[in-house]
PDB file of C-alpha atoms in Angstrom:
ATOM      1  CA  HIS A   1       3.868  15.010  21.113  1.00  0.00           C
ATOM      2  CA  VAL A   2       0.563  13.519  20.921  1.00  0.00           C
ATOM      3  CA  SER A   3      -0.413  15.496  24.614  1.00  0.00           C
ATOM      4  CA  GLY A   4       1.267  18.341  23.752  1.00  0.00           C
ATOM      5  CA  ILE A   5      -0.678  19.106  20.657  1.00  0.00           C
ATOM      6  CA  LEU A   6      -4.133  18.381  22.936  1.00  0.00           C
ATOM      7  CA  VAL A   7      -2.896  20.519  25.884  1.00  0.00           C
ATOM      8  CA  THR A   8      -2.275  23.427  22.859  1.00  0.00           C
ATOM      9  CA  GLU A   9      -6.316  22.589  21.327  1.00  0.00           C
ATOM     10  CA  ALA A  10      -7.875  22.719  24.527  1.00  0.00           C
ATOM     11  CA  PRO A  11      -6.120  24.322  27.564  1.00  0.00           C
ATOM     12  CA  GLY A  12      -7.301  22.302  30.776  1.00  0.00           C
ATOM     13  CA  VAL A  13      -8.022  19.511  29.121  1.00  0.00           C
ATOM     14  CA  GLN A  14      -6.922  16.443  31.819  1.00  0.00           C
ATOM     15  CA  ILE A  15      -5.561  13.748  30.224  1.00  0.00           C
ATOM     16  CA  MET A  16      -5.713   9.705  31.163  1.00  0.00           C
ATOM     17  CA  PRO A  17      -1.959   8.171  29.508  1.00  0.00           C
ATOM     18  CA  ILE A  18      -2.668   4.678  28.839  1.00  0.00           C
ATOM     19  CA  ARG A  19       0.305   3.271  27.246  1.00  0.00           C
ATOM     20  CA  VAL A  20      -0.368   0.122  25.570  1.00  0.00           C
ATOM     21  CA  LEU A  21       2.510   0.183  22.975  1.00  0.00           C
ATOM     22  CA  ASN A  22       5.929  -0.660  23.999  1.00  0.00           C
ATOM     23  CA  SER A  23       8.826   1.894  23.250  1.00  0.00           C
ATOM     24  CA  ASP A  24       9.302   0.316  19.911  1.00  0.00           C
ATOM     25  CA  GLY A  25       5.519   1.126  18.944  1.00  0.00           C
ATOM     26  CA  VAL A  26       4.294  -2.546  19.262  1.00  0.00           C
ATOM     27  CA  GLY A  27       1.566  -4.264  20.413  1.00  0.00           C
ATOM     28  CA  THR A  28      -0.716  -6.468  20.704  1.00  0.00           C
ATOM     29  CA  TYR A  29      -4.546  -6.125  19.393  1.00  0.00           C
ATOM     30  CA  TRP A  30      -5.180  -7.294  22.806  1.00  0.00           C
ATOM     31  CA  GLU A  31      -3.681  -5.058  24.319  1.00  0.00           C
ATOM     32  CA  VAL A  32      -4.994  -1.737  22.212  1.00  0.00           C
ATOM     33  CA  ALA A  33      -8.821  -3.465  22.765  1.00  0.00           C
ATOM     34  CA  ALA A  34      -8.003  -3.921  26.694  1.00  0.00           C
ATOM     35  CA  GLY A  35      -6.842   0.292  27.187  1.00  0.00           C
ATOM     36  CA  ILE A  36      -9.572   1.665  25.656  1.00  0.00           C
ATOM     37  CA  ARG A  37     -12.195  -0.928  28.059  1.00  0.00           C
ATOM     38  CA  TYR A  38      -9.690   0.750  30.634  1.00  0.00           C
ATOM     39  CA  ALA A  39     -10.294   4.541  29.060  1.00  0.00           C
ATOM     40  CA  VAL A  40     -13.801   4.034  29.318  1.00  0.00           C
ATOM     41  CA  ASP A  41     -14.322   2.344  32.380  1.00  0.00           C
ATOM     42  CA  HIS A  42     -12.436   5.081  33.908  1.00  0.00           C
ATOM     43  CA  GLY A  43     -14.243   8.154  32.605  1.00  0.00           C
ATOM     44  CA  ALA A  44     -12.491   9.150  29.153  1.00  0.00           C
ATOM     45  CA  ARG A  45     -15.050  11.138  27.401  1.00  0.00           C
ATOM     46  CA  ILE A  46     -12.607  10.682  24.438  1.00  0.00           C
ATOM     47  CA  ILE A  47     -10.020   8.212  23.491  1.00  0.00           C
ATOM     48  CA  ASN A  48      -7.426   9.575  21.240  1.00  0.00           C
ATOM     49  CA  MET A  49      -5.470   7.208  19.218  1.00  0.00           C
ATOM     50  CA  SER A  50      -2.374   7.606  17.372  1.00  0.00           C
ATOM     51  CA  LEU A  51      -1.785   4.761  15.491  1.00  0.00           C
ATOM     52  CA  SER A  52      -2.820   2.481  13.400  1.00  0.00           C
ATOM     53  CA  ALA A  53      -3.271  -1.788  12.026  1.00  0.00           C
ATOM     54  CA  PRO A  54      -4.126  -3.540   8.789  1.00  0.00           C
ATOM     55  CA  ARG A  55      -6.475  -5.518  10.474  1.00  0.00           C
ATOM     56  CA  LEU A  56      -9.767  -5.641  12.960  1.00  0.00           C
ATOM     57  CA  THR A  57     -10.044  -8.086  15.181  1.00  0.00           C
ATOM     58  CA  PRO A  58     -12.932  -9.024  17.090  1.00  0.00           C
ATOM     59  CA  SER A  59     -11.803  -8.007  20.849  1.00  0.00           C
ATOM     60  CA  LEU A  60     -10.759  -4.469  18.741  1.00  0.00           C
ATOM     61  CA  ALA A  61     -14.617  -4.522  17.170  1.00  0.00           C
ATOM     62  CA  ALA A  62     -16.092  -4.894  20.665  1.00  0.00           C
ATOM     63  CA  ALA A  63     -14.154  -2.644  22.513  1.00  0.00           C
ATOM     64  CA  LEU A  64     -14.572   0.386  19.910  1.00  0.00           C
ATOM     65  CA  ASP A  65     -18.512  -1.190  19.841  1.00  0.00           C
ATOM     66  CA  TYR A  66     -18.181  -0.728  23.871  1.00  0.00           C
ATOM     67  CA  ALA A  67     -16.802   2.542  23.601  1.00  0.00           C
ATOM     68  CA  ALA A  68     -19.643   3.891  21.424  1.00  0.00           C
ATOM     69  CA  THR A  69     -21.962   2.454  23.875  1.00  0.00           C
ATOM     70  CA  HIS A  70     -21.090   4.375  26.825  1.00  0.00           C
ATOM     71  CA  GLY A  71     -20.979   7.934  24.795  1.00  0.00           C
ATOM     72  CA  VAL A  72     -16.863   7.422  24.635  1.00  0.00           C
ATOM     73  CA  ILE A  73     -15.304   8.874  21.417  1.00  0.00           C
ATOM     74  CA  VAL A  74     -12.576   7.433  19.674  1.00  0.00           C
ATOM     75  CA  VAL A  75     -10.936   9.464  17.749  1.00  0.00           C
ATOM     76  CA  ALA A  76      -8.493   7.553  15.593  1.00  0.00           C
ATOM     77  CA  ALA A  77      -5.404   8.305  13.152  1.00  0.00           C
ATOM     78  CA  ALA A  78      -5.665   7.008   9.887  1.00  0.00           C
ATOM     79  CA  GLY A  79      -2.235   5.665   9.832  1.00  0.00           C
ATOM     80  CA  THR A  80       0.436   5.822   7.219  1.00  0.00           C
ATOM     81  CA  GLY A  81      -0.344   2.365   5.573  1.00  0.00           C
ATOM     82  CA  SER A  82      -1.642   1.712   1.826  1.00  0.00           C
ATOM     83  CA  GLY A  83      -5.586   0.758   3.875  1.00  0.00           C
ATOM     84  CA  PRO A  84      -7.260  -0.082   5.571  1.00  0.00           C
ATOM     85  CA  ASN A  85      -6.093   1.237   8.443  1.00  0.00           C
ATOM     86  CA  TYR A  86      -7.498   0.285  11.432  1.00  0.00           C
ATOM     87  CA  PRO A  87      -9.447   1.370  13.827  1.00  0.00           C
ATOM     88  CA  ALA A  88      -9.987   4.343  11.986  1.00  0.00           C
ATOM     89  CA  ALA A  89     -11.079   2.424   9.033  1.00  0.00           C
ATOM     90  CA  TYR A  90     -14.529   0.654  11.118  1.00  0.00           C
ATOM     91  CA  SER A  91     -17.458   0.831   9.608  1.00  0.00           C
ATOM     92  CA  ASN A  92     -19.404   1.544  12.814  1.00  0.00           C
ATOM     93  CA  PRO A  93     -20.133   5.367  11.807  1.00  0.00           C
ATOM     94  CA  LEU A  94     -20.810   5.248  15.692  1.00  0.00           C
ATOM     95  CA  ALA A  95     -17.840   4.363  16.984  1.00  0.00           C
ATOM     96  CA  VAL A  96     -14.677   6.337  15.621  1.00  0.00           C
ATOM     97  CA  ILE A  97     -13.701   8.900  13.730  1.00  0.00           C
ATOM     98  CA  GLY A  98     -10.798   8.539  11.087  1.00  0.00           C
ATOM     99  CA  VAL A  99      -8.294  11.299  10.660  1.00  0.00           C
ATOM    100  CA  GLY A 100      -6.146  12.065   8.016  1.00  0.00           C
ATOM    101  CA  ALA A 101      -3.591  14.584   7.830  1.00  0.00           C
ATOM    102  CA  SER A 102      -3.792  17.915   5.252  1.00  0.00           C
ATOM    103  CA  ASP A 103      -0.944  19.960   5.010  1.00  0.00           C
ATOM    104  CA  GLN A 104      -0.759  23.965   5.026  1.00  0.00           C
ATOM    105  CA  ASN A 105      -2.122  24.488   1.783  1.00  0.00           C
ATOM    106  CA  ASP A 106      -5.186  21.839   2.645  1.00  0.00           C
ATOM    107  CA  ASN A 107      -3.867  18.846   0.501  1.00  0.00           C
ATOM    108  CA  ILE A 108      -3.520  15.365   1.420  1.00  0.00           C
ATOM    109  CA  PRO A 109       0.404  14.604   1.868  1.00  0.00           C
ATOM    110  CA  SER A 110       1.398  10.903   0.780  1.00  0.00           C
ATOM    111  CA  PHE A 111       1.823   9.935   3.984  1.00  0.00           C
ATOM    112  CA  SER A 112      -1.950  10.346   4.686  1.00  0.00           C
ATOM    113  CA  GLY A 113      -4.359   7.074   4.965  1.00  0.00           C
ATOM    114  CA  GLY A 114      -4.516   4.804   2.291  1.00  0.00           C
ATOM    115  CA  GLN A 115      -7.784   4.902   1.428  1.00  0.00           C
ATOM    116  CA  ALA A 116     -11.441   7.184   1.534  1.00  0.00           C
ATOM    117  CA  GLN A 117     -12.745   4.997   4.459  1.00  0.00           C
ATOM    118  CA  ASP A 118      -9.855   5.510   7.041  1.00  0.00           C
ATOM    119  CA  SER A 119     -10.313   9.804   6.920  1.00  0.00           C
ATOM    120  CA  ASP A 120     -14.099  10.804   8.673  1.00  0.00           C
ATOM    121  CA  VAL A 121     -12.263  14.199   7.889  1.00  0.00           C
ATOM    122  CA  PHE A 122      -8.832  15.846   7.798  1.00  0.00           C
ATOM    123  CA  ALA A 123      -7.183  17.957  10.255  1.00  0.00           C
ATOM    124  CA  PRO A 124      -3.350  20.042   9.789  1.00  0.00           C
ATOM    125  CA  GLY A 125      -0.765  16.851   9.954  1.00  0.00           C
ATOM    126  CA  ASN A 126       2.241  18.327   8.613  1.00  0.00           C
ATOM    127  CA  ASP A 127       5.102  20.065  10.286  1.00  0.00           C
ATOM    128  CA  ILE A 128       3.240  20.562  13.597  1.00  0.00           C
ATOM    129  CA  TYR A 129       5.192  22.598  16.398  1.00  0.00           C
ATOM    130  CA  SER A 130       4.623  20.352  19.513  1.00  0.00           C
ATOM    131  CA  THR A 131       6.285  19.135  22.760  1.00  0.00           C
ATOM    132  CA  PHE A 132       9.003  16.435  22.644  1.00  0.00           C
ATOM    133  CA  PRO A 133      10.490  14.265  25.608  1.00  0.00           C
ATOM    134  CA  TYR A 134      13.081  15.512  28.007  1.00  0.00           C
ATOM    135  CA  ASN A 135      11.753  19.693  28.106  1.00  0.00           C
ATOM    136  CA  GLY A 136      12.358  19.537  24.106  1.00  0.00           C
ATOM    137  CA  TYR A 137       9.972  21.105  21.295  1.00  0.00           C
ATOM    138  CA  GLY A 138       9.975  20.053  17.917  1.00  0.00           C
ATOM    139  CA  LEU A 139       8.236  19.682  14.378  1.00  0.00           C
ATOM    140  CA  GLY A 140       6.258  16.386  14.065  1.00  0.00           C
ATOM    141  CA  SER A 141       3.884  14.753  10.776  1.00  0.00           C
ATOM    142  CA  GLY A 142       1.840  12.256  10.376  1.00  0.00           C
ATOM    143  CA  THR A 143      -2.306  11.304  11.381  1.00  0.00           C
ATOM    144  CA  SER A 144      -1.017  10.912  14.743  1.00  0.00           C
ATOM    145  CA  MET A 145      -0.653  14.309  14.695  1.00  0.00           C
ATOM    146  CA  SER A 146      -3.769  15.051  13.370  1.00  0.00           C
ATOM    147  CA  ALA A 147      -5.560  12.887  15.339  1.00  0.00           C
ATOM    148  CA  PRO A 148      -5.054  15.031  18.439  1.00  0.00           C
ATOM    149  CA  ILE A 149      -6.188  17.840  16.338  1.00  0.00           C
ATOM    150  CA  VAL A 150      -9.783  16.569  16.207  1.00  0.00           C
ATOM    151  CA  SER A 151      -9.681  14.881  20.022  1.00  0.00           C
ATOM    152  CA  GLY A 152      -8.874  19.033  20.852  1.00  0.00           C
ATOM    153  CA  GLU A 153     -12.185  20.272  19.219  1.00  0.00           C
ATOM    154  CA  ALA A 154     -14.130  17.402  20.398  1.00  0.00           C
ATOM    155  CA  ALA A 155     -13.201  18.145  24.227  1.00  0.00           C
ATOM    156  CA  LEU A 156     -13.677  22.048  23.321  1.00  0.00           C
ATOM    157  CA  LEU A 157     -17.587  21.201  21.597  1.00  0.00           C
ATOM    158  CA  MET A 158     -17.860  19.081  25.167  1.00  0.00           C
ATOM    159  CA  SER A 159     -17.344  21.558  27.123  1.00  0.00           C
ATOM    160  CA  ARG A 160     -19.428  24.642  24.678  1.00  0.00           C
ATOM    161  CA  TYR A 161     -22.345  21.846  24.916  1.00  0.00           C
ATOM    162  CA  PRO A 162     -21.902  20.589  28.189  1.00  0.00           C
ATOM    163  CA  ASP A 163     -25.794  19.149  27.026  1.00  0.00           C
ATOM    164  CA  TRP A 164     -25.007  17.176  23.880  1.00  0.00           C
ATOM    165  CA  ASN A 165     -24.342  13.823  23.775  1.00  0.00           C
ATOM    166  CA  ALA A 166     -21.072  12.142  21.402  1.00  0.00           C
ATOM    167  CA  THR A 167     -23.048  11.188  18.262  1.00  0.00           C
ATOM    168  CA  GLN A 168     -24.048  15.322  18.486  1.00  0.00           C
ATOM    169  CA  ILE A 169     -20.382  16.513  19.041  1.00  0.00           C
ATOM    170  CA  LYS A 170     -19.123  13.529  15.925  1.00  0.00           C
ATOM    171  CA  GLN A 171     -22.359  15.111  13.337  1.00  0.00           C
ATOM    172  CA  ARG A 172     -20.771  18.657  14.612  1.00  0.00           C
ATOM    173  CA  ILE A 173     -17.328  17.837  13.412  1.00  0.00           C
ATOM    174  CA  LEU A 174     -18.084  15.849  10.599  1.00  0.00           C
ATOM    175  CA  SER A 175     -20.327  18.726   9.357  1.00  0.00           C
ATOM    176  CA  LYS A 176     -18.496  21.717  10.082  1.00  0.00           C
ATOM    177  CA  THR A 177     -15.268  21.805   7.346  1.00  0.00           C
ATOM    178  CA  ASP A 178     -13.107  23.154   4.679  1.00  0.00           C
ATOM    179  CA  PRO A 179     -12.070  22.094   1.763  1.00  0.00           C
ATOM    180  CA  VAL A 180      -9.896  19.489   1.325  1.00  0.00           C
ATOM    181  CA  ALA A 181      -7.915  19.699  -2.887  1.00  0.00           C
ATOM    182  CA  GLY A 182      -9.170  15.759  -4.077  1.00  0.00           C
ATOM    183  CA  THR A 183     -11.867  14.751  -1.774  1.00  0.00           C
ATOM    184  CA  SER A 184     -15.187  15.507  -1.050  1.00  0.00           C
ATOM    185  CA  THR A 185     -14.141  14.907   2.970  1.00  0.00           C
ATOM    186  CA  GLY A 186     -12.978  18.278   4.668  1.00  0.00           C
ATOM    187  CA  ARG A 187     -10.760  19.465   6.922  1.00  0.00           C
ATOM    188  CA  VAL A 188     -11.495  20.390  10.611  1.00  0.00           C
ATOM    189  CA  ASN A 189     -12.661  24.462  11.155  1.00  0.00           C
ATOM    190  CA  LEU A 190     -13.245  25.176  14.367  1.00  0.00           C
ATOM    191  CA  SER A 191     -14.393  28.241  14.376  1.00  0.00           C
ATOM    192  CA  LYS A 192     -16.923  27.188  12.366  1.00  0.00           C
ATOM    193  CA  ALA A 193     -17.619  24.203  14.508  1.00  0.00           C
TER     194      ALA A 193
END
């Protein structure tokens, strides 16, 4: 579902699938951190993390800093818990773009991120139509659907402005938004960006 959103947002994007969770959606912080480092070391320019966890471990923080040091943009779902939800809530602003979900009316659905620190920006995340396994299509809702919309926007901006660095791409995404009810944080607007 997430990959389908990515290729819809940024046709022609190359996806490097890295599995850090098992089929039940369970994994360790170390495995997630190892996945980040693997992606950076193998040429990823954007890492989409449609996952969240309640803690920030030293290994996860170090991996996120490693990505930032290498100019890789990390986009993370704000999660559904009461928060803080990591890696979206990581306090290093250069390391992660935390993405909350907005609905069709630019409201924040009840399932979107627990705290303001979880969401640097919002993106559509309610009833998103995309691919499903075994040649299917269907609707999905969650911040996991919002994150690839932002990752796709980052990919399009990289394509449009190849000389821009990761910080410039992030600043453009965060500064070109539309209002979301009840918050000063905006919803992405690709045409403005």
